[in-house]
Amino acid sequence: MLEFHSLLNLLFMKPFFLFALTLVLSACHQPVDNTQLLQSRLDSLEAKLADSYKPGFGEFMGSIQVHHNKLWFAGQNENWKLADFEVHELMEAIENIRKYQAERKESRMIGMMTPSLDSVNAAIRSENVTFFNRSYKSLTSACNECHRATEFEFNVVTIPEDPPFSNQDFKTRGNR
Ligand code: HEC
């Protein structure tokens, strides 16, 4: 019985021990390999990040210009759902400037839009054209105030006369 046991030990336990030892040794080795692997992955990620596309300040402004325009026609047509959508697109673009253009000194001034945006939002909620028009004018003044403060005064924002695109209907379904 005892002999049989030591035979078992020899046959199974020794290979198992060797296997376990190999595992432990390879685990000890891993940190070195992993660090090199991680470093090379980090390097390639950094290279990808440096090459990745990030919209510029002017591109965000181009989008702001379109939503500022559409917002006006939505309000004039008392299409409050569309007006709400447009003002939120405008606010999203402003948030994106804060996030993606944080290093530009002009971005520090973006908060000056908040009071007039709050007012436009309140006008949309109350579905009141007179209140909307007043708020929209103060929003437009805030655009120009920042353009002057950032020496971009030659770009003058106005109350639009025509919608930006001919393929969009600003009326609500009932008014078409
Ligand atoms: C935080 C300051 C700031 C505010 C607020 C601001 N702008 Fe600008 N805007 C700028 C700066 C700076 C530029 C120049 C961007 C560049 O370097 O390309 C610019 C550029 C523009 C351009 C030119 C982009 C082009 O492609 O021709 C338009 C149009 C524009 N803004 C519209 C607006 C409108 C509409 C508003 C308000 C709803 C507004 N801006 C609010 C700072 C501001």
Coordinates of N, CA and C and ligand atoms in Angstrom, one line a residue:
M1 N 0.8 -1.2 0.0 CA 0.0 0.0 0.0 C 0.9 1.3 0.0
L2 N 1.9 1.2 0.9 CA 2.8 2.4 0.9 C 3.6 2.6 -0.3
E3 N 4.0 1.4 -0.8 CA 4.8 1.4 -2.1 C 4.0 2.0 -3.2
F4 N 2.8 1.5 -3.3 CA 1.9 2.0 -4.3 C 1.7 3.5 -4.2
H5 N 1.6 4.0 -3.0 CA 1.4 5.4 -2.8 C 2.6 6.2 -3.3
S6 N 3.8 5.7 -3.0 CA 5.0 6.5 -3.5 C 5.1 6.4 -5.0
L7 N 4.6 5.3 -5.6 CA 4.6 5.2 -7.0 C 3.7 6.2 -7.6
L8 N 2.5 6.3 -7.0 CA 1.6 7.3 -7.4 C 2.2 8.7 -7.3
N9 N 2.9 9.0 -6.2 CA 3.5 10.3 -6.0 C 4.5 10.6 -7.2
L10 N 5.3 9.6 -7.5 CA 6.3 9.7 -8.5 C 5.6 10.0 -9.9
L11 N 4.6 9.2 -10.2 CA 3.9 9.3 -11.5 C 3.2 10.6 -11.7
F12 N 2.4 11.0 -10.6 CA 1.5 12.1 -10.8 C 2.0 13.4 -10.1
M13 N 2.5 13.3 -8.9 CA 2.8 14.5 -8.1 C 4.0 15.2 -8.7
K14 N 5.0 14.4 -9.1 CA 6.2 15.1 -9.6 C 5.9 15.9 -10.9
P15 N 5.3 15.3 -11.9 CA 5.0 16.1 -13.0 C 4.1 17.3 -12.7
F16 N 3.2 17.1 -11.7 CA 2.3 18.2 -11.3 C 3.1 19.3 -10.7
F17 N 4.1 18.9 -9.8 CA 4.9 19.9 -9.2 C 5.7 20.7 -10.2
L18 N 6.3 19.9 -11.2 CA 7.1 20.6 -12.2 C 6.2 21.6 -13.0
F19 N 5.0 21.1 -13.3 CA 4.1 22.0 -14.0 C 3.8 23.3 -13.2
A20 N 3.5 23.1 -11.9 CA 3.2 24.2 -11.0 C 4.4 25.2 -11.0
L21 N 5.6 24.6 -10.9 CA 6.8 25.4 -10.8 C 7.0 26.2 -12.1
T22 N 6.7 25.6 -13.2 CA 6.8 26.3 -14.5 C 5.8 27.5 -14.6
L23 N 4.6 27.2 -14.0 CA 3.6 28.3 -14.0 C 4.1 29.5 -13.2
V24 N 4.6 29.2 -12.0 CA 5.0 30.2 -11.1 C 6.2 31.0 -11.7
L25 N 7.1 30.3 -12.3 CA 8.2 30.9 -13.0 C 7.8 31.8 -14.1
S26 N 6.9 31.3 -14.9 CA 6.4 32.1 -16.0 C 5.6 33.3 -15.5
A27 N 4.9 33.2 -14.4 CA 4.2 34.3 -13.8 C 5.2 35.4 -13.4
C28 N 6.3 34.9 -12.8 CA 7.4 35.9 -12.4 C 7.9 36.7 -13.6
H29 N 8.0 36.0 -14.7 CA 8.6 36.6 -15.9 C 7.6 37.7 -16.5
Q30 N 6.3 37.4 -16.3 CA 5.3 38.2 -17.1 C 5.4 39.7 -16.9
P31 N 5.6 40.2 -15.7 CA 5.6 41.7 -15.5 C 6.5 42.4 -16.5
V32 N 7.7 41.8 -16.8 CA 8.7 42.4 -17.7 C 8.0 42.5 -19.1
D33 N 7.5 41.3 -19.6 CA 6.9 41.2 -20.9 C 5.7 42.2 -21.0
N34 N 4.9 42.2 -19.9 CA 3.7 43.0 -20.0 C 4.0 44.5 -20.0
T35 N 5.0 44.9 -19.3 CA 5.4 46.3 -19.3 C 5.8 46.7 -20.7
Q36 N 6.6 45.9 -21.4 CA 7.0 46.2 -22.8 C 5.8 46.3 -23.7
L37 N 4.9 45.3 -23.5 CA 3.7 45.2 -24.3 C 2.8 46.5 -24.1
L38 N 2.6 46.8 -22.8 CA 1.8 48.0 -22.5 C 2.4 49.2 -23.1
Q39 N 3.7 49.4 -22.9 CA 4.4 50.6 -23.4 C 4.2 50.7 -24.9
S40 N 4.3 49.6 -25.6 CA 4.2 49.7 -27.1 C 2.8 50.0 -27.5
R41 N 1.8 49.5 -26.7 CA 0.4 49.8 -27.0 C 0.1 51.3 -26.7
L42 N 0.7 51.8 -25.6 CA 0.5 53.2 -25.2 C 1.1 54.1 -26.3
D43 N 2.3 53.7 -26.8 CA 2.9 54.5 -27.8 C 2.0 54.6 -29.1
S44 N 1.5 53.4 -29.5 CA 0.7 53.4 -30.7 C -0.6 54.2 -30.5
L45 N -1.2 54.1 -29.2 CA -2.4 54.8 -28.9 C -2.2 56.3 -28.9
E46 N -1.0 56.7 -28.4 CA -0.6 58.2 -28.4 C -0.5 58.7 -29.8
A47 N 0.1 57.8 -30.6 CA 0.3 58.3 -32.0 C -1.1 58.4 -32.7
K48 N -2.0 57.5 -32.4 CA -3.3 57.5 -33.0 C -4.1 58.8 -32.6
L49 N -3.9 59.1 -31.3 CA -4.6 60.2 -30.7 C -4.1 61.5 -31.3
A50 N -2.8 61.6 -31.5 CA -2.2 62.8 -32.1 C -2.7 63.0 -33.5
D51 N -3.0 61.9 -34.2 CA -3.5 62.0 -35.6 C -5.0 62.1 -35.7
S52 N -5.7 62.0 -34.6 CA -7.2 61.9 -34.7 C -7.7 63.3 -34.9
Y53 N -8.9 63.4 -35.6 CA -9.5 64.6 -36.0 C -10.2 65.3 -34.9
K54 N -10.0 66.6 -34.7 CA -10.7 67.3 -33.7 C -11.3 68.6 -34.4
P55 N -12.6 68.8 -34.3 CA -13.1 70.0 -35.0 C -12.5 71.3 -34.4
G56 N -12.2 72.3 -35.3 CA -11.6 73.6 -34.8 C -12.7 74.5 -34.3
F57 N -12.3 75.6 -33.6 CA -13.2 76.6 -33.0 C -14.1 77.1 -34.1
G58 N -13.5 77.4 -35.3 CA -14.3 78.0 -36.4 C -15.3 77.0 -36.9
E59 N -15.0 75.7 -36.9 CA -16.0 74.7 -37.4 C -17.2 74.6 -36.4
F60 N -16.9 74.7 -35.1 CA -18.0 74.7 -34.2 C -18.9 76.0 -34.4
M61 N -18.2 77.1 -34.7 CA -18.9 78.4 -34.9 C -19.8 78.3 -36.2
G62 N -19.3 77.5 -37.2 CA -20.1 77.3 -38.4 C -21.4 76.6 -38.1
S63 N -21.3 75.6 -37.2 CA -22.5 74.9 -36.8 C -23.4 75.7 -36.0
I64 N -22.8 76.6 -35.1 CA -23.6 77.5 -34.3 C -24.4 78.5 -35.1
Q65 N -23.7 78.9 -36.2 CA -24.3 79.9 -37.1 C -25.6 79.3 -37.7
V66 N -25.5 78.0 -38.2 CA -26.7 77.4 -38.8 C -27.8 77.2 -37.8
H67 N -27.5 76.8 -36.6 CA -28.6 76.6 -35.6 C -29.1 77.9 -35.1
H68 N -28.3 78.9 -35.0 CA -28.8 80.3 -34.6 C -29.8 80.7 -35.7
N69 N -29.5 80.5 -36.9 CA -30.4 80.9 -38.0 C -31.7 80.1 -38.0
K70 N -31.6 78.8 -37.9 CA -32.8 77.9 -37.9 C -33.7 78.2 -36.7
L71 N -33.0 78.5 -35.5 CA -33.8 78.8 -34.3 C -34.7 80.0 -34.5
W72 N -34.3 81.0 -35.3 CA -35.1 82.2 -35.5 C -36.4 81.8 -36.3
F73 N -36.2 81.0 -37.4 CA -37.4 80.7 -38.2 C -38.3 79.7 -37.5
A74 N -37.7 78.9 -36.7 CA -38.6 78.0 -35.9 C -39.5 78.8 -34.9
G75 N -38.9 79.9 -34.3 CA -39.6 80.7 -33.4 C -40.7 81.6 -34.1
Q76 N -40.3 82.1 -35.3 CA -41.2 82.9 -36.1 C -42.5 82.1 -36.5
N77 N -42.2 80.8 -36.7 CA -43.3 79.9 -37.1 C -44.0 79.3 -35.9
E78 N -43.6 79.7 -34.7 CA -44.2 79.2 -33.5 C -44.1 77.6 -33.5
N79 N -43.0 77.1 -34.1 CA -42.8 75.7 -34.1 C -41.9 75.4 -32.9
W80 N -42.5 75.4 -31.7 CA -41.7 75.4 -30.5 C -40.9 74.1 -30.3
K81 N -41.4 73.0 -30.8 CA -40.6 71.7 -30.7 C -39.3 71.9 -31.5
L82 N -39.4 72.5 -32.7 CA -38.2 72.6 -33.5 C -37.3 73.7 -32.9
A83 N -37.9 74.8 -32.3 CA -37.1 75.8 -31.7 C -36.3 75.2 -30.5
D84 N -37.0 74.3 -29.7 CA -36.3 73.6 -28.6 C -35.2 72.8 -29.1
F85 N -35.4 72.1 -30.2 CA -34.3 71.2 -30.8 C -33.1 72.1 -31.2
E86 N -33.4 73.2 -31.9 CA -32.3 74.0 -32.4 C -31.5 74.7 -31.3
V87 N -32.2 75.2 -30.2 CA -31.5 75.8 -29.2 C -30.6 74.8 -28.4
H88 N -31.1 73.5 -28.4 CA -30.3 72.5 -27.7 C -29.1 72.1 -28.6
E89 N -29.2 72.1 -29.9 CA -28.1 71.9 -30.8 C -27.0 73.0 -30.6
L90 N -27.5 74.2 -30.5 CA -26.6 75.4 -30.2 C -25.9 75.2 -28.9
M91 N -26.6 74.8 -27.9 CA -26.0 74.6 -26.6 C -25.0 73.4 -26.6
E92 N -25.3 72.4 -27.4 CA -24.4 71.3 -27.5 C -23.0 71.7 -28.2
A93 N -23.2 72.5 -29.2 CA -22.0 73.0 -29.9 C -21.1 73.9 -28.9
I94 N -21.8 74.7 -28.1 CA -21.1 75.5 -27.1 C -20.4 74.6 -26.1
E95 N -21.1 73.5 -25.6 CA -20.4 72.6 -24.7 C -19.2 71.9 -25.4
N96 N -19.3 71.6 -26.7 CA -18.2 71.0 -27.4 C -17.0 71.9 -27.5
I97 N -17.3 73.2 -27.6 CA -16.2 74.2 -27.6 C -15.5 74.2 -26.3
R98 N -16.3 74.2 -25.2 CA -15.7 74.1 -23.8 C -14.8 72.8 -23.7
K99 N -15.3 71.7 -24.3 CA -14.6 70.4 -24.1 C -13.4 70.3 -25.0
Y100 N -13.6 70.6 -26.3 CA -12.6 70.3 -27.3 C -11.6 71.5 -27.6
Q101 N -12.1 72.7 -27.2 CA -11.2 73.8 -27.5 C -10.8 74.5 -26.2
A102 N -10.7 73.7 -25.1 CA -10.4 74.3 -23.8 C -9.1 75.1 -23.8
E103 N -8.2 74.8 -24.7 CA -6.9 75.5 -24.6 C -7.0 76.9 -25.2
R104 N -8.0 77.1 -26.0 CA -8.2 78.5 -26.6 C -8.6 79.5 -25.6
K105 N -8.0 80.6 -25.5 CA -8.3 81.6 -24.5 C -9.8 82.1 -24.7
E106 N -10.2 82.1 -25.9 CA -11.6 82.6 -26.2 C -12.7 81.7 -25.6
S107 N -12.3 80.4 -25.4 CA -13.3 79.5 -24.8 C -13.7 79.9 -23.4
R108 N -12.8 80.6 -22.7 CA -13.1 81.1 -21.3 C -14.3 82.0 -21.3
M109 N -14.6 82.6 -22.5 CA -15.6 83.6 -22.5 C -17.0 83.0 -22.9
I110 N -17.0 81.7 -23.2 CA -18.2 81.1 -23.7 C -19.4 81.2 -22.8
G111 N -19.1 81.3 -21.5 CA -20.1 81.4 -20.4 C -21.0 82.6 -20.6
M112 N -20.5 83.6 -21.3 CA -21.4 84.8 -21.5 C -22.6 84.6 -22.3
M113 N -22.7 83.4 -22.9 CA -23.9 83.0 -23.7 C -25.1 82.5 -22.7
T114 N -24.7 82.1 -21.5 CA -25.7 81.4 -20.7 C -26.9 82.2 -20.4
P115 N -26.8 83.5 -19.9 CA -28.1 84.2 -19.6 C -29.0 84.3 -20.8
S116 N -28.5 84.6 -22.0 CA -29.5 84.8 -23.1 C -30.0 83.4 -23.5
L117 N -29.2 82.4 -23.4 CA -29.7 81.0 -23.7 C -30.8 80.6 -22.8
D118 N -30.6 80.9 -21.5 CA -31.6 80.6 -20.5 C -32.9 81.3 -20.9
S119 N -32.8 82.6 -21.3 CA -33.9 83.4 -21.6 C -34.6 82.8 -22.9
V120 N -33.9 82.4 -23.9 CA -34.5 81.8 -25.1 C -35.2 80.5 -24.7
N121 N -34.6 79.7 -23.8 CA -35.3 78.5 -23.4 C -36.6 78.8 -22.6
A122 N -36.6 79.8 -21.8 CA -37.8 80.2 -21.1 C -38.9 80.6 -22.0
A123 N -38.5 81.4 -23.1 CA -39.4 81.9 -24.1 C -40.1 80.7 -24.8
I124 N -39.2 79.7 -25.2 CA -39.7 78.6 -25.9 C -40.7 77.8 -25.0
R125 N -40.4 77.6 -23.7 CA -41.3 76.9 -22.8 C -42.6 77.7 -22.7
S126 N -42.6 79.0 -22.7 CA -43.8 79.8 -22.5 C -44.5 80.0 -23.9
E127 N -43.9 79.5 -25.0 CA -44.5 79.6 -26.3 C -45.0 81.1 -26.6
N128 N -44.1 82.0 -26.3 CA -44.5 83.4 -26.5 C -43.5 84.1 -27.5
V129 N -44.0 84.5 -28.6 CA -43.2 85.0 -29.7 C -42.5 86.3 -29.3
T130 N -43.2 87.2 -28.6 CA -42.6 88.5 -28.2 C -41.4 88.3 -27.3
F131 N -41.6 87.4 -26.3 CA -40.6 87.0 -25.4 C -39.4 86.4 -26.1
F132 N -39.8 85.5 -27.1 CA -38.8 84.8 -27.9 C -37.9 85.8 -28.7
N133 N -38.6 86.8 -29.3 CA -37.9 87.7 -30.2 C -36.9 88.6 -29.3
R134 N -37.4 89.0 -28.2 CA -36.5 89.7 -27.3 C -35.3 88.9 -26.8
S135 N -35.5 87.7 -26.5 CA -34.4 86.8 -26.0 C -33.4 86.5 -27.2
Y136 N -34.0 86.3 -28.3 CA -33.2 86.0 -29.5 C -32.2 87.2 -29.8
K137 N -32.8 88.4 -29.7 CA -31.9 89.6 -29.9 C -30.8 89.7 -28.9
S138 N -31.1 89.4 -27.6 CA -30.0 89.4 -26.6 C -29.0 88.3 -26.9
L139 N -29.5 87.2 -27.4 CA -28.5 86.1 -27.8 C -27.6 86.6 -28.9
T140 N -28.2 87.2 -29.9 CA -27.4 87.7 -31.0 C -26.4 88.8 -30.5
S141 N -26.8 89.6 -29.6 CA -25.9 90.6 -29.1 C -24.7 90.0 -28.4
A142 N -25.0 88.8 -27.6 CA -23.9 88.1 -26.9 C -22.9 87.5 -27.9
C143 N -23.4 87.1 -29.1 CA -22.5 86.5 -30.1 C -21.5 87.7 -30.5
N144 N -22.1 88.8 -30.8 CA -21.3 89.9 -31.3 C -20.4 90.5 -30.2
E145 N -20.9 90.5 -29.0 CA -20.0 91.0 -27.9 C -18.7 90.1 -27.8
C146 N -18.9 88.8 -27.9 CA -17.7 88.0 -27.8 C -16.8 88.2 -29.1
H147 N -17.4 88.3 -30.2 CA -16.6 88.6 -31.4 C -15.8 89.8 -31.3
R148 N -16.4 90.9 -30.6 CA -15.6 92.1 -30.4 C -14.5 91.9 -29.4
A149 N -14.9 91.1 -28.3 CA -13.9 90.9 -27.2 C -12.7 90.0 -27.7
T150 N -12.9 89.2 -28.7 CA -11.9 88.3 -29.2 C -11.2 88.8 -30.5
E151 N -11.4 90.1 -30.8 CA -10.9 90.8 -31.9 C -11.4 90.1 -33.2
F152 N -12.6 89.7 -33.2 CA -13.2 89.1 -34.4 C -14.4 89.9 -34.7
E153 N -14.3 91.2 -34.5 CA -15.4 92.1 -34.6 C -15.9 92.2 -36.1
F154 N -15.1 91.8 -37.0 CA -15.4 91.9 -38.4 C -16.5 90.8 -38.8
N155 N -16.7 89.9 -37.9 CA -17.7 88.9 -38.2 C -19.0 89.3 -37.4
V156 N -19.9 90.0 -38.1 CA -21.1 90.5 -37.4 C -22.3 89.5 -37.6
V157 N -22.9 89.1 -36.5 CA -24.0 88.2 -36.5 C -25.3 89.1 -36.5
T158 N -26.2 88.7 -37.4 CA -27.5 89.5 -37.5 C -28.7 88.6 -37.3
I159 N -29.9 89.3 -37.2 CA -31.1 88.5 -37.2 C -31.3 88.1 -38.7
P160 N -31.5 86.8 -38.9 CA -31.5 86.3 -40.3 C -32.8 86.8 -41.1
E161 N -32.6 87.0 -42.4 CA -33.7 87.4 -43.2 C -34.3 86.2 -43.9
D162 N -33.4 85.2 -44.2 CA -33.9 84.0 -45.0 C -33.4 82.8 -44.3
P163 N -34.2 81.7 -44.4 CA -33.7 80.4 -43.8 C -32.5 80.0 -44.6
P164 N -31.6 79.2 -43.9 CA -30.3 78.8 -44.5 C -30.5 77.8 -45.7
F165 N -31.5 77.0 -45.6 CA -31.7 76.0 -46.7 C -33.1 76.0 -47.2
S166 N -33.3 75.7 -48.5 CA -34.6 75.7 -49.1 C -35.3 74.4 -48.9
N167 N -34.6 73.4 -48.4 CA -35.2 72.1 -48.3 C -35.7 71.8 -46.8
Q168 N -36.0 72.8 -46.1 CA -36.6 72.6 -44.7 C -37.8 73.5 -44.5
D169 N -38.9 72.8 -44.0 CA -40.1 73.6 -43.7 C -40.1 73.9 -42.3
F170 N -40.3 75.1 -41.9 CA -40.2 75.5 -40.5 C -41.6 75.5 -39.8
K171 N -42.6 75.4 -40.7 CA -44.0 75.5 -40.1 C -44.3 74.2 -39.4
T172 N -45.2 74.3 -38.4 CA -45.7 73.1 -37.7 C -46.6 72.4 -38.7
R173 N -46.9 71.1 -38.4 CA -47.7 70.3 -39.3 C -49.1 71.0 -39.6
G174 N -49.7 71.5 -38.5 CA -51.0 72.1 -38.6 C -51.0 73.3 -39.5
N175 N -49.9 74.0 -39.6 CA -49.9 75.3 -40.3 C -49.4 75.2 -41.8
R176 N -49.1 74.0 -42.2 CA -48.6 73.9 -43.6 C -49.7 74.1 -44.6
Ligands
HEC1 C1 -16.7 82.8 -26.7 C2 -16.8 83.8 -27.7 C3 -17.7 83.7 -28.9 C4 -19.1 83.6 -28.8 C5 -20.0 83.6 -27.6 C6 -19.5 83.4 -30.2 N1 -18.5 83.4 -31.0 FE1 -18.5 83.1 -33.0 N2 -16.5 83.2 -33.1 C7 -15.7 83.4 -32.1 C8 -14.3 83.3 -32.5 C9 -13.0 83.4 -31.6 C10 -14.4 83.0 -33.9 C11 -13.2 82.7 -34.8 C12 -12.9 81.3 -34.9 C13 -11.7 80.8 -35.6 O1 -10.6 81.0 -35.1 O2 -11.8 80.3 -36.7 C14 -15.8 83.0 -34.2 C15 -16.2 82.7 -35.5 C16 -17.6 82.8 -35.9 C17 -18.0 82.6 -37.2 C18 -17.2 82.4 -38.5 C19 -17.1 81.0 -38.8 C20 -17.0 80.8 -40.3 O3 -16.8 79.6 -40.7 O4 -17.1 81.8 -41.0 C21 -19.4 82.7 -37.2 C22 -20.4 82.6 -38.3 C23 -19.8 82.8 -35.8 N3 -18.6 82.9 -35.0 C24 -21.1 82.9 -35.4 C25 -21.4 83.0 -34.0 C26 -22.8 83.1 -33.6 C27 -24.0 83.0 -34.4 C28 -22.7 83.2 -32.2 C29 -23.8 83.3 -31.2 C30 -24.9 82.3 -31.3 C31 -21.3 83.2 -31.8 N4 -20.6 83.1 -33.0 C32 -20.9 83.3 -30.6 C33 -16.0 83.6 -30.7 C34 -17.3 83.6 -30.3

